[in-house]
Amino acid sequence: MITMNAVGKKTHHPYRWRYALEPGCVLEVKVRRPGLSPQTMLVPLDGADIEMAPGSTDETFNIQLKPSGNTPTKVPVLEGGKWADAIQMRSLLMHLQRNCHITTTS
């Protein structure tokens, strides 16, 4: 089974991504970049838009979450992934988001 952490670990970008689901369907995203301190971002999944965009090269793709509401900020969830990695991550996020919506409205 492919997990978000497996996809985040194998990107061809020098970054390493880790994910955890916090209470209230909030996704915790941790990214380690060479030479920088790790960064942690929190994004509520309920109502967030999942966006896939071309990366810094023609062969890479990025996934971002845009929280619901008037916040223009997009949270990077995966950068520099191959097309298949980005598609897997988008699919995993969509399923996680749908499951969160079901459990919070039940």
PDB file of N, CA and C in Angstrom:
ATOM      1  N   MET A   1       0.837  -1.170   0.000  1.00  0.00           N
ATOM      2  CA  MET A   1       0.000   0.000   0.000  1.00  0.00           C
ATOM      3  C   MET A   1       0.889   1.243   0.000  1.00  0.00           C
ATOM      4  N   ILE A   2       0.552   2.197  -0.847  1.00  0.00           N
ATOM      5  CA  ILE A   2       1.280   3.456  -0.914  1.00  0.00           C
ATOM      6  C   ILE A   2       0.709   4.410   0.137  1.00  0.00           C
ATOM      7  N   THR A   3       1.583   5.029   0.908  1.00  0.00           N
ATOM      8  CA  THR A   3       1.162   6.011   1.905  1.00  0.00           C
ATOM      9  C   THR A   3       1.702   7.381   1.521  1.00  0.00           C
ATOM     10  N   MET A   4       1.138   8.412   2.120  1.00  0.00           N
ATOM     11  CA  MET A   4       1.627   9.758   1.853  1.00  0.00           C
ATOM     12  C   MET A   4       3.095   9.886   2.250  1.00  0.00           C
ATOM     13  N   ASN A   5       3.482   9.293   3.370  1.00  0.00           N
ATOM     14  CA  ASN A   5       4.872   9.377   3.801  1.00  0.00           C
ATOM     15  C   ASN A   5       5.813   8.663   2.832  1.00  0.00           C
ATOM     16  N   ALA A   6       5.357   7.567   2.230  1.00  0.00           N
ATOM     17  CA  ALA A   6       6.190   6.865   1.242  1.00  0.00           C
ATOM     18  C   ALA A   6       6.397   7.737   0.011  1.00  0.00           C
ATOM     19  N   VAL A   7       5.356   8.401  -0.441  1.00  0.00           N
ATOM     20  CA  VAL A   7       5.472   9.286  -1.601  1.00  0.00           C
ATOM     21  C   VAL A   7       6.367  10.475  -1.265  1.00  0.00           C
ATOM     22  N   GLY A   8       6.175  11.073  -0.102  1.00  0.00           N
ATOM     23  CA  GLY A   8       6.975  12.227   0.315  1.00  0.00           C
ATOM     24  C   GLY A   8       8.437  11.912   0.504  1.00  0.00           C
ATOM     25  N   LYS A   9       8.733  10.667   0.836  1.00  0.00           N
ATOM     26  CA  LYS A   9      10.119  10.263   1.066  1.00  0.00           C
ATOM     27  C   LYS A   9      10.865  10.031  -0.238  1.00  0.00           C
ATOM     28  N   LYS A  10      10.155   9.601  -1.274  1.00  0.00           N
ATOM     29  CA  LYS A  10      10.859   9.205  -2.492  1.00  0.00           C
ATOM     30  C   LYS A  10      10.911  10.268  -3.581  1.00  0.00           C
ATOM     31  N   THR A  11      10.471  11.485  -3.294  1.00  0.00           N
ATOM     32  CA  THR A  11      10.525  12.506  -4.335  1.00  0.00           C
ATOM     33  C   THR A  11      11.969  12.696  -4.783  1.00  0.00           C
ATOM     34  N   HIS A  12      12.118  13.160  -5.975  1.00  0.00           N
ATOM     35  CA  HIS A  12      13.451  13.341  -6.541  1.00  0.00           C
ATOM     36  C   HIS A  12      14.034  14.704  -6.184  1.00  0.00           C
ATOM     37  N   HIS A  13      13.263  15.484  -5.497  1.00  0.00           N
ATOM     38  CA  HIS A  13      13.712  16.774  -4.985  1.00  0.00           C
ATOM     39  C   HIS A  13      14.514  16.492  -3.723  1.00  0.00           C
ATOM     40  N   PRO A  14      15.465  17.346  -3.353  1.00  0.00           N
ATOM     41  CA  PRO A  14      16.243  17.063  -2.131  1.00  0.00           C
ATOM     42  C   PRO A  14      15.459  17.252  -0.836  1.00  0.00           C
ATOM     43  N   TYR A  15      14.188  17.633  -0.909  1.00  0.00           N
ATOM     44  CA  TYR A  15      13.374  17.804   0.289  1.00  0.00           C
ATOM     45  C   TYR A  15      12.823  16.455   0.732  1.00  0.00           C
ATOM     46  N   ARG A  16      12.527  16.339   2.024  1.00  0.00           N
ATOM     47  CA  ARG A  16      11.866  15.158   2.564  1.00  0.00           C
ATOM     48  C   ARG A  16      10.602  15.596   3.275  1.00  0.00           C
ATOM     49  N   TRP A  17       9.510  14.936   2.960  1.00  0.00           N
ATOM     50  CA  TRP A  17       8.197  15.307   3.462  1.00  0.00           C
ATOM     51  C   TRP A  17       7.670  14.245   4.409  1.00  0.00           C
ATOM     52  N   ARG A  18       7.004  14.682   5.501  1.00  0.00           N
ATOM     53  CA  ARG A  18       6.337  13.784   6.455  1.00  0.00           C
ATOM     54  C   ARG A  18       4.959  14.350   6.735  1.00  0.00           C
ATOM     55  N   TYR A  19       4.001  13.452   6.970  1.00  0.00           N
ATOM     56  CA  TYR A  19       2.615  13.868   7.154  1.00  0.00           C
ATOM     57  C   TYR A  19       2.010  13.157   8.356  1.00  0.00           C
ATOM     58  N   ALA A  20       1.118  13.866   9.040  1.00  0.00           N
ATOM     59  CA  ALA A  20       0.364  13.275  10.149  1.00  0.00           C
ATOM     60  C   ALA A  20      -1.006  13.922  10.169  1.00  0.00           C
ATOM     61  N   LEU A  21      -2.022  13.128  10.490  1.00  0.00           N
ATOM     62  CA  LEU A  21      -3.377  13.651  10.608  1.00  0.00           C
ATOM     63  C   LEU A  21      -3.636  13.972  12.066  1.00  0.00           C
ATOM     64  N   GLU A  22      -3.929  15.236  12.331  1.00  0.00           N
ATOM     65  CA  GLU A  22      -4.199  15.718  13.681  1.00  0.00           C
ATOM     66  C   GLU A  22      -5.708  15.713  13.931  1.00  0.00           C
ATOM     67  N   PRO A  23      -6.131  15.819  15.183  1.00  0.00           N
ATOM     68  CA  PRO A  23      -7.571  15.889  15.476  1.00  0.00           C
ATOM     69  C   PRO A  23      -8.242  17.020  14.695  1.00  0.00           C
ATOM     70  N   GLY A  24      -9.504  16.795  14.351  1.00  0.00           N
ATOM     71  CA  GLY A  24     -10.255  17.787  13.589  1.00  0.00           C
ATOM     72  C   GLY A  24      -9.912  17.786  12.111  1.00  0.00           C
ATOM     73  N   CYS A  25      -9.309  16.701  11.637  1.00  0.00           N
ATOM     74  CA  CYS A  25      -8.920  16.567  10.218  1.00  0.00           C
ATOM     75  C   CYS A  25      -7.989  17.687   9.768  1.00  0.00           C
ATOM     76  N   VAL A  26      -6.993  17.953  10.584  1.00  0.00           N
ATOM     77  CA  VAL A  26      -5.957  18.926  10.248  1.00  0.00           C
ATOM     78  C   VAL A  26      -4.718  18.131   9.833  1.00  0.00           C
ATOM     79  N   LEU A  27      -4.217  18.432   8.637  1.00  0.00           N
ATOM     80  CA  LEU A  27      -3.030  17.747   8.142  1.00  0.00           C
ATOM     81  C   LEU A  27      -1.788  18.501   8.589  1.00  0.00           C
ATOM     82  N   GLU A  28      -0.890  17.782   9.252  1.00  0.00           N
ATOM     83  CA  GLU A  28       0.403  18.343   9.624  1.00  0.00           C
ATOM     84  C   GLU A  28       1.401  17.945   8.543  1.00  0.00           C
ATOM     85  N   VAL A  29       2.063  18.937   7.978  1.00  0.00           N
ATOM     86  CA  VAL A  29       3.048  18.716   6.922  1.00  0.00           C
ATOM     87  C   VAL A  29       4.397  19.188   7.441  1.00  0.00           C
ATOM     88  N   LYS A  30       5.368  18.282   7.456  1.00  0.00           N
ATOM     89  CA  LYS A  30       6.727  18.642   7.870  1.00  0.00           C
ATOM     90  C   LYS A  30       7.639  18.459   6.665  1.00  0.00           C
ATOM     91  N   VAL A  31       8.460  19.459   6.425  1.00  0.00           N
ATOM     92  CA  VAL A  31       9.401  19.364   5.308  1.00  0.00           C
ATOM     93  C   VAL A  31      10.800  19.693   5.807  1.00  0.00           C
ATOM     94  N   ARG A  32      11.735  18.871   5.365  1.00  0.00           N
ATOM     95  CA  ARG A  32      13.148  19.100   5.672  1.00  0.00           C
ATOM     96  C   ARG A  32      13.850  19.474   4.378  1.00  0.00           C
ATOM     97  N   ARG A  33      14.498  20.615   4.417  1.00  0.00           N
ATOM     98  CA  ARG A  33      15.256  21.092   3.269  1.00  0.00           C
ATOM     99  C   ARG A  33      16.726  21.120   3.672  1.00  0.00           C
ATOM    100  N   PRO A  34      17.618  20.688   2.792  1.00  0.00           N
ATOM    101  CA  PRO A  34      19.045  20.681   3.134  1.00  0.00           C
ATOM    102  C   PRO A  34      19.524  22.071   3.569  1.00  0.00           C
ATOM    103  N   GLY A  35      20.199  22.112   4.692  1.00  0.00           N
ATOM    104  CA  GLY A  35      20.775  23.354   5.181  1.00  0.00           C
ATOM    105  C   GLY A  35      19.811  24.280   5.912  1.00  0.00           C
ATOM    106  N   LEU A  36      18.551  23.894   6.024  1.00  0.00           N
ATOM    107  CA  LEU A  36      17.559  24.720   6.707  1.00  0.00           C
ATOM    108  C   LEU A  36      16.911  23.938   7.840  1.00  0.00           C
ATOM    109  N   SER A  37      16.344  24.662   8.785  1.00  0.00           N
ATOM    110  CA  SER A  37      15.606  24.008   9.861  1.00  0.00           C
ATOM    111  C   SER A  37      14.328  23.394   9.304  1.00  0.00           C
ATOM    112  N   PRO A  38      13.884  22.272   9.878  1.00  0.00           N
ATOM    113  CA  PRO A  38      12.613  21.682   9.426  1.00  0.00           C
ATOM    114  C   PRO A  38      11.464  22.679   9.604  1.00  0.00           C
ATOM    115  N   GLN A  39      10.514  22.615   8.698  1.00  0.00           N
ATOM    116  CA  GLN A  39       9.344  23.497   8.747  1.00  0.00           C
ATOM    117  C   GLN A  39       8.100  22.640   8.935  1.00  0.00           C
ATOM    118  N   THR A  40       7.205  23.073   9.825  1.00  0.00           N
ATOM    119  CA  THR A  40       5.945  22.380  10.061  1.00  0.00           C
ATOM    120  C   THR A  40       4.793  23.312   9.722  1.00  0.00           C
ATOM    121  N   MET A  41       3.845  22.789   8.943  1.00  0.00           N
ATOM    122  CA  MET A  41       2.666  23.566   8.552  1.00  0.00           C
ATOM    123  C   MET A  41       1.425  22.743   8.887  1.00  0.00           C
ATOM    124  N   LEU A  42       0.362  23.424   9.299  1.00  0.00           N
ATOM    125  CA  LEU A  42      -0.907  22.782   9.598  1.00  0.00           C
ATOM    126  C   LEU A  42      -1.963  23.326   8.641  1.00  0.00           C
ATOM    127  N   VAL A  43      -2.765  22.426   8.064  1.00  0.00           N
ATOM    128  CA  VAL A  43      -3.823  22.875   7.160  1.00  0.00           C
ATOM    129  C   VAL A  43      -5.073  22.032   7.384  1.00  0.00           C
ATOM    130  N   PRO A  44      -6.214  22.683   7.678  1.00  0.00           N
ATOM    131  CA  PRO A  44      -7.466  21.943   7.802  1.00  0.00           C
ATOM    132  C   PRO A  44      -7.856  21.365   6.447  1.00  0.00           C
ATOM    133  N   LEU A  45      -8.204  20.094   6.422  1.00  0.00           N
ATOM    134  CA  LEU A  45      -8.561  19.447   5.160  1.00  0.00           C
ATOM    135  C   LEU A  45      -9.982  19.751   4.716  1.00  0.00           C
ATOM    136  N   ASP A  46     -10.879  20.007   5.669  1.00  0.00           N
ATOM    137  CA  ASP A  46     -12.279  20.224   5.316  1.00  0.00           C
ATOM    138  C   ASP A  46     -12.420  21.465   4.439  1.00  0.00           C
ATOM    139  N   GLY A  47     -12.850  21.266   3.209  1.00  0.00           N
ATOM    140  CA  GLY A  47     -13.066  22.369   2.272  1.00  0.00           C
ATOM    141  C   GLY A  47     -11.831  22.871   1.567  1.00  0.00           C
ATOM    142  N   ALA A  48     -10.669  22.303   1.839  1.00  0.00           N
ATOM    143  CA  ALA A  48      -9.447  22.760   1.183  1.00  0.00           C
ATOM    144  C   ALA A  48      -9.429  22.304  -0.275  1.00  0.00           C
ATOM    145  N   ASP A  49      -8.878  23.160  -1.138  1.00  0.00           N
ATOM    146  CA  ASP A  49      -8.690  22.803  -2.539  1.00  0.00           C
ATOM    147  C   ASP A  49      -7.334  22.135  -2.698  1.00  0.00           C
ATOM    148  N   ILE A  50      -7.311  21.048  -3.466  1.00  0.00           N
ATOM    149  CA  ILE A  50      -6.073  20.329  -3.752  1.00  0.00           C
ATOM    150  C   ILE A  50      -5.655  20.729  -5.154  1.00  0.00           C
ATOM    151  N   GLU A  51      -4.470  21.327  -5.273  1.00  0.00           N
ATOM    152  CA  GLU A  51      -4.008  21.822  -6.562  1.00  0.00           C
ATOM    153  C   GLU A  51      -2.722  21.121  -6.984  1.00  0.00           C
ATOM    154  N   MET A  52      -2.658  20.768  -8.252  1.00  0.00           N
ATOM    155  CA  MET A  52      -1.454  20.172  -8.832  1.00  0.00           C
ATOM    156  C   MET A  52      -0.942  21.143  -9.881  1.00  0.00           C
ATOM    157  N   ALA A  53       0.348  21.457  -9.821  1.00  0.00           N
ATOM    158  CA  ALA A  53       0.933  22.423 -10.745  1.00  0.00           C
ATOM    159  C   ALA A  53       2.311  21.941 -11.200  1.00  0.00           C
ATOM    160  N   PRO A  54       2.765  22.404 -12.348  1.00  0.00           N
ATOM    161  CA  PRO A  54       4.115  22.046 -12.793  1.00  0.00           C
ATOM    162  C   PRO A  54       5.150  22.504 -11.774  1.00  0.00           C
ATOM    163  N   GLY A  55       6.216  21.735 -11.655  1.00  0.00           N
ATOM    164  CA  GLY A  55       7.299  22.075 -10.746  1.00  0.00           C
ATOM    165  C   GLY A  55       8.330  22.969 -11.405  1.00  0.00           C
ATOM    166  N   SER A  56       9.518  22.998 -10.826  1.00  0.00           N
ATOM    167  CA  SER A  56      10.577  23.877 -11.317  1.00  0.00           C
ATOM    168  C   SER A  56      11.210  23.369 -12.608  1.00  0.00           C
ATOM    169  N   THR A  57      10.988  22.109 -12.930  1.00  0.00           N
ATOM    170  CA  THR A  57      11.452  21.577 -14.210  1.00  0.00           C
ATOM    171  C   THR A  57      10.259  20.974 -14.928  1.00  0.00           C
ATOM    172  N   ASP A  58      10.434  20.692 -16.195  1.00  0.00           N
ATOM    173  CA  ASP A  58       9.342  20.117 -16.986  1.00  0.00           C
ATOM    174  C   ASP A  58       8.957  18.721 -16.522  1.00  0.00           C
ATOM    175  N   GLU A  59       9.810  18.080 -15.743  1.00  0.00           N
ATOM    176  CA  GLU A  59       9.559  16.695 -15.333  1.00  0.00           C
ATOM    177  C   GLU A  59       9.011  16.566 -13.923  1.00  0.00           C
ATOM    178  N   THR A  60       8.802  17.672 -13.227  1.00  0.00           N
ATOM    179  CA  THR A  60       8.342  17.594 -11.836  1.00  0.00           C
ATOM    180  C   THR A  60       7.014  18.315 -11.652  1.00  0.00           C
ATOM    181  N   PHE A  61       6.346  17.937 -10.554  1.00  0.00           N
ATOM    182  CA  PHE A  61       5.046  18.507 -10.238  1.00  0.00           C
ATOM    183  C   PHE A  61       4.967  18.808  -8.748  1.00  0.00           C
ATOM    184  N   ASN A  62       4.147  19.786  -8.404  1.00  0.00           N
ATOM    185  CA  ASN A  62       3.928  20.185  -7.019  1.00  0.00           C
ATOM    186  C   ASN A  62       2.463  19.994  -6.659  1.00  0.00           C
ATOM    187  N   ILE A  63       2.221  19.645  -5.400  1.00  0.00           N
ATOM    188  CA  ILE A  63       0.869  19.564  -4.869  1.00  0.00           C
ATOM    189  C   ILE A  63       0.764  20.586  -3.736  1.00  0.00           C
ATOM    190  N   GLN A  64      -0.316  21.366  -3.772  1.00  0.00           N
ATOM    191  CA  GLN A  64      -0.559  22.372  -2.743  1.00  0.00           C
ATOM    192  C   GLN A  64      -1.986  22.247  -2.249  1.00  0.00           C
ATOM    193  N   LEU A  65      -2.185  22.613  -0.987  1.00  0.00           N
ATOM    194  CA  LEU A  65      -3.524  22.707  -0.419  1.00  0.00           C
ATOM    195  C   LEU A  65      -3.836  24.172  -0.181  1.00  0.00           C
ATOM    196  N   LYS A  66      -5.002  24.596  -0.628  1.00  0.00           N
ATOM    197  CA  LYS A  66      -5.469  25.951  -0.348  1.00  0.00           C
ATOM    198  C   LYS A  66      -6.629  25.825   0.624  1.00  0.00           C
ATOM    199  N   PRO A  67      -6.416  26.246   1.885  1.00  0.00           N
ATOM    200  CA  PRO A  67      -7.483  26.140   2.880  1.00  0.00           C
ATOM    201  C   PRO A  67      -8.737  26.874   2.440  1.00  0.00           C
ATOM    202  N   SER A  68      -9.882  26.419   2.930  1.00  0.00           N
ATOM    203  CA  SER A  68     -11.142  27.081   2.591  1.00  0.00           C
ATOM    204  C   SER A  68     -11.175  28.469   3.216  1.00  0.00           C
ATOM    205  N   GLY A  69     -12.055  29.301   2.695  1.00  0.00           N
ATOM    206  CA  GLY A  69     -12.181  30.656   3.208  1.00  0.00           C
ATOM    207  C   GLY A  69     -11.453  31.648   2.332  1.00  0.00           C
ATOM    208  N   ASN A  70     -11.207  32.813   2.891  1.00  0.00           N
ATOM    209  CA  ASN A  70     -10.595  33.900   2.129  1.00  0.00           C
ATOM    210  C   ASN A  70      -9.074  33.916   2.191  1.00  0.00           C
ATOM    211  N   THR A  71      -8.473  32.886   2.754  1.00  0.00           N
ATOM    212  CA  THR A  71      -7.023  32.836   2.873  1.00  0.00           C
ATOM    213  C   THR A  71      -6.396  32.532   1.512  1.00  0.00           C
ATOM    214  N   PRO A  72      -5.591  33.450   0.985  1.00  0.00           N
ATOM    215  CA  PRO A  72      -4.971  33.193  -0.319  1.00  0.00           C
ATOM    216  C   PRO A  72      -3.749  32.287  -0.227  1.00  0.00           C
ATOM    217  N   THR A  73      -3.308  31.969   0.983  1.00  0.00           N
ATOM    218  CA  THR A  73      -2.100  31.182   1.179  1.00  0.00           C
ATOM    219  C   THR A  73      -2.309  29.736   0.763  1.00  0.00           C
ATOM    220  N   LYS A  74      -1.358  29.219   0.004  1.00  0.00           N
ATOM    221  CA  LYS A  74      -1.360  27.813  -0.379  1.00  0.00           C
ATOM    222  C   LYS A  74      -0.244  27.123   0.391  1.00  0.00           C
ATOM    223  N   VAL A  75      -0.554  25.945   0.913  1.00  0.00           N
ATOM    224  CA  VAL A  75       0.421  25.183   1.689  1.00  0.00           C
ATOM    225  C   VAL A  75       1.026  24.114   0.784  1.00  0.00           C
ATOM    226  N   PRO A  76       2.353  24.131   0.595  1.00  0.00           N
ATOM    227  CA  PRO A  76       2.968  23.081  -0.212  1.00  0.00           C
ATOM    228  C   PRO A  76       2.897  21.741   0.524  1.00  0.00           C
ATOM    229  N   VAL A  77       2.483  20.719  -0.192  1.00  0.00           N
ATOM    230  CA  VAL A  77       2.375  19.383   0.379  1.00  0.00           C
ATOM    231  C   VAL A  77       3.389  18.436  -0.261  1.00  0.00           C
ATOM    232  N   LEU A  78       3.772  18.719  -1.484  1.00  0.00           N
ATOM    233  CA  LEU A  78       4.774  17.917  -2.192  1.00  0.00           C
ATOM    234  C   LEU A  78       5.363  18.802  -3.275  1.00  0.00           C
ATOM    235  N   GLU A  79       6.676  18.853  -3.352  1.00  0.00           N
ATOM    236  CA  GLU A  79       7.345  19.621  -4.404  1.00  0.00           C
ATOM    237  C   GLU A  79       8.363  18.729  -5.089  1.00  0.00           C
ATOM    238  N   GLY A  80       8.425  18.845  -6.385  1.00  0.00           N
ATOM    239  CA  GLY A  80       9.448  18.128  -7.138  1.00  0.00           C
ATOM    240  C   GLY A  80       9.170  16.663  -7.362  1.00  0.00           C
ATOM    241  N   GLY A  81       7.930  16.259  -7.240  1.00  0.00           N
ATOM    242  CA  GLY A  81       7.597  14.857  -7.471  1.00  0.00           C
ATOM    243  C   GLY A  81       7.432  14.562  -8.956  1.00  0.00           C
ATOM    244  N   LYS A  82       7.692  13.350  -9.324  1.00  0.00           N
ATOM    245  CA  LYS A  82       7.397  12.916 -10.686  1.00  0.00           C
ATOM    246  C   LYS A  82       5.881  12.923 -10.857  1.00  0.00           C
ATOM    247  N   TRP A  83       5.417  12.874 -12.101  1.00  0.00           N
ATOM    248  CA  TRP A  83       3.986  12.919 -12.386  1.00  0.00           C
ATOM    249  C   TRP A  83       3.236  11.847 -11.603  1.00  0.00           C
ATOM    250  N   ALA A  84       3.746  10.616 -11.612  1.00  0.00           N
ATOM    251  CA  ALA A  84       3.065   9.519 -10.902  1.00  0.00           C
ATOM    252  C   ALA A  84       3.011   9.785  -9.398  1.00  0.00           C
ATOM    253  N   ASP A  85       4.069  10.351  -8.828  1.00  0.00           N
ATOM    254  CA  ASP A  85       4.082  10.682  -7.393  1.00  0.00           C
ATOM    255  C   ASP A  85       3.020  11.734  -7.083  1.00  0.00           C
ATOM    256  N   ALA A  86       2.940  12.747  -7.927  1.00  0.00           N
ATOM    257  CA  ALA A  86       1.975  13.824  -7.710  1.00  0.00           C
ATOM    258  C   ALA A  86       0.539  13.315  -7.826  1.00  0.00           C
ATOM    259  N   ILE A  87       0.288  12.444  -8.797  1.00  0.00           N
ATOM    260  CA  ILE A  87      -1.049  11.867  -8.959  1.00  0.00           C
ATOM    261  C   ILE A  87      -1.407  11.016  -7.738  1.00  0.00           C
ATOM    262  N   GLN A  88      -0.450  10.218  -7.246  1.00  0.00           N
ATOM    263  CA  GLN A  88      -0.702   9.406  -6.049  1.00  0.00           C
ATOM    264  C   GLN A  88      -0.992  10.284  -4.848  1.00  0.00           C
ATOM    265  N   MET A  89      -0.204  11.347  -4.673  1.00  0.00           N
ATOM    266  CA  MET A  89      -0.405  12.228  -3.525  1.00  0.00           C
ATOM    267  C   MET A  89      -1.765  12.924  -3.622  1.00  0.00           C
ATOM    268  N   ARG A  90      -2.116  13.401  -4.794  1.00  0.00           N
ATOM    269  CA  ARG A  90      -3.421  14.053  -4.966  1.00  0.00           C
ATOM    270  C   ARG A  90      -4.553  13.085  -4.645  1.00  0.00           C
ATOM    271  N   SER A  91      -4.425  11.855  -5.110  1.00  0.00           N
ATOM    272  CA  SER A  91      -5.452  10.846  -4.840  1.00  0.00           C
ATOM    273  C   SER A  91      -5.547  10.537  -3.350  1.00  0.00           C
ATOM    274  N   LEU A  92      -4.415  10.362  -2.692  1.00  0.00           N
ATOM    275  CA  LEU A  92      -4.415  10.086  -1.253  1.00  0.00           C
ATOM    276  C   LEU A  92      -5.046  11.243  -0.474  1.00  0.00           C
ATOM    277  N   LEU A  93      -4.729  12.469  -0.860  1.00  0.00           N
ATOM    278  CA  LEU A  93      -5.319  13.628  -0.190  1.00  0.00           C
ATOM    279  C   LEU A  93      -6.826  13.689  -0.402  1.00  0.00           C
ATOM    280  N   MET A  94      -7.277  13.386  -1.620  1.00  0.00           N
ATOM    281  CA  MET A  94      -8.711  13.409  -1.907  1.00  0.00           C
ATOM    282  C   MET A  94      -9.451  12.376  -1.065  1.00  0.00           C
ATOM    283  N   HIS A  95      -8.883  11.173  -0.941  1.00  0.00           N
ATOM    284  CA  HIS A  95      -9.519  10.134  -0.134  1.00  0.00           C
ATOM    285  C   HIS A  95      -9.497  10.491   1.347  1.00  0.00           C
ATOM    286  N   LEU A  96      -8.398  11.028   1.825  1.00  0.00           N
ATOM    287  CA  LEU A  96      -8.302  11.445   3.221  1.00  0.00           C
ATOM    288  C   LEU A  96      -9.300  12.568   3.508  1.00  0.00           C
ATOM    289  N   GLN A  97      -9.381  13.515   2.603  1.00  0.00           N
ATOM    290  CA  GLN A  97     -10.311  14.628   2.764  1.00  0.00           C
ATOM    291  C   GLN A  97     -11.758  14.136   2.781  1.00  0.00           C
ATOM    292  N   ARG A  98     -12.087  13.231   1.893  1.00  0.00           N
ATOM    293  CA  ARG A  98     -13.451  12.691   1.844  1.00  0.00           C
ATOM    294  C   ARG A  98     -13.767  11.927   3.120  1.00  0.00           C
ATOM    295  N   ASN A  99     -12.821  11.134   3.616  1.00  0.00           N
ATOM    296  CA  ASN A  99     -13.023  10.383   4.852  1.00  0.00           C
ATOM    297  C   ASN A  99     -13.181  11.332   6.041  1.00  0.00           C
ATOM    298  N   CYS A 100     -12.403  12.381   6.080  1.00  0.00           N
ATOM    299  CA  CYS A 100     -12.530  13.373   7.159  1.00  0.00           C
ATOM    300  C   CYS A 100     -13.908  14.012   7.124  1.00  0.00           C
ATOM    301  N   HIS A 101     -14.386  14.347   5.946  1.00  0.00           N
ATOM    302  CA  HIS A 101     -15.695  14.983   5.803  1.00  0.00           C
ATOM    303  C   HIS A 101     -16.792  14.048   6.296  1.00  0.00           C
ATOM    304  N   ILE A 102     -16.693  12.774   5.961  1.00  0.00           N
ATOM    305  CA  ILE A 102     -17.691  11.796   6.371  1.00  0.00           C
ATOM    306  C   ILE A 102     -17.702  11.652   7.888  1.00  0.00           C
ATOM    307  N   THR A 103     -16.523  11.553   8.497  1.00  0.00           N
ATOM    308  CA  THR A 103     -16.455  11.319   9.937  1.00  0.00           C
ATOM    309  C   THR A 103     -16.839  12.567  10.739  1.00  0.00           C
ATOM    310  N   THR A 104     -16.618  13.764  10.194  1.00  0.00           N
ATOM    311  CA  THR A 104     -16.983  14.957  10.948  1.00  0.00           C
ATOM    312  C   THR A 104     -18.449  15.322  10.792  1.00  0.00           C
ATOM    313  N   THR A 105     -19.109  14.806   9.765  1.00  0.00           N
ATOM    314  CA  THR A 105     -20.535  15.115   9.576  1.00  0.00           C
ATOM    315  C   THR A 105     -21.448  13.987  10.052  1.00  0.00           C
ATOM    316  N   SER A 106     -20.867  12.869  10.443  1.00  0.00           N
ATOM    317  CA  SER A 106     -21.693  11.736  10.922  1.00  0.00           C
ATOM    318  C   SER A 106     -22.101  11.914  12.354  1.00  0.00           C
TER     319      SER A 106
END
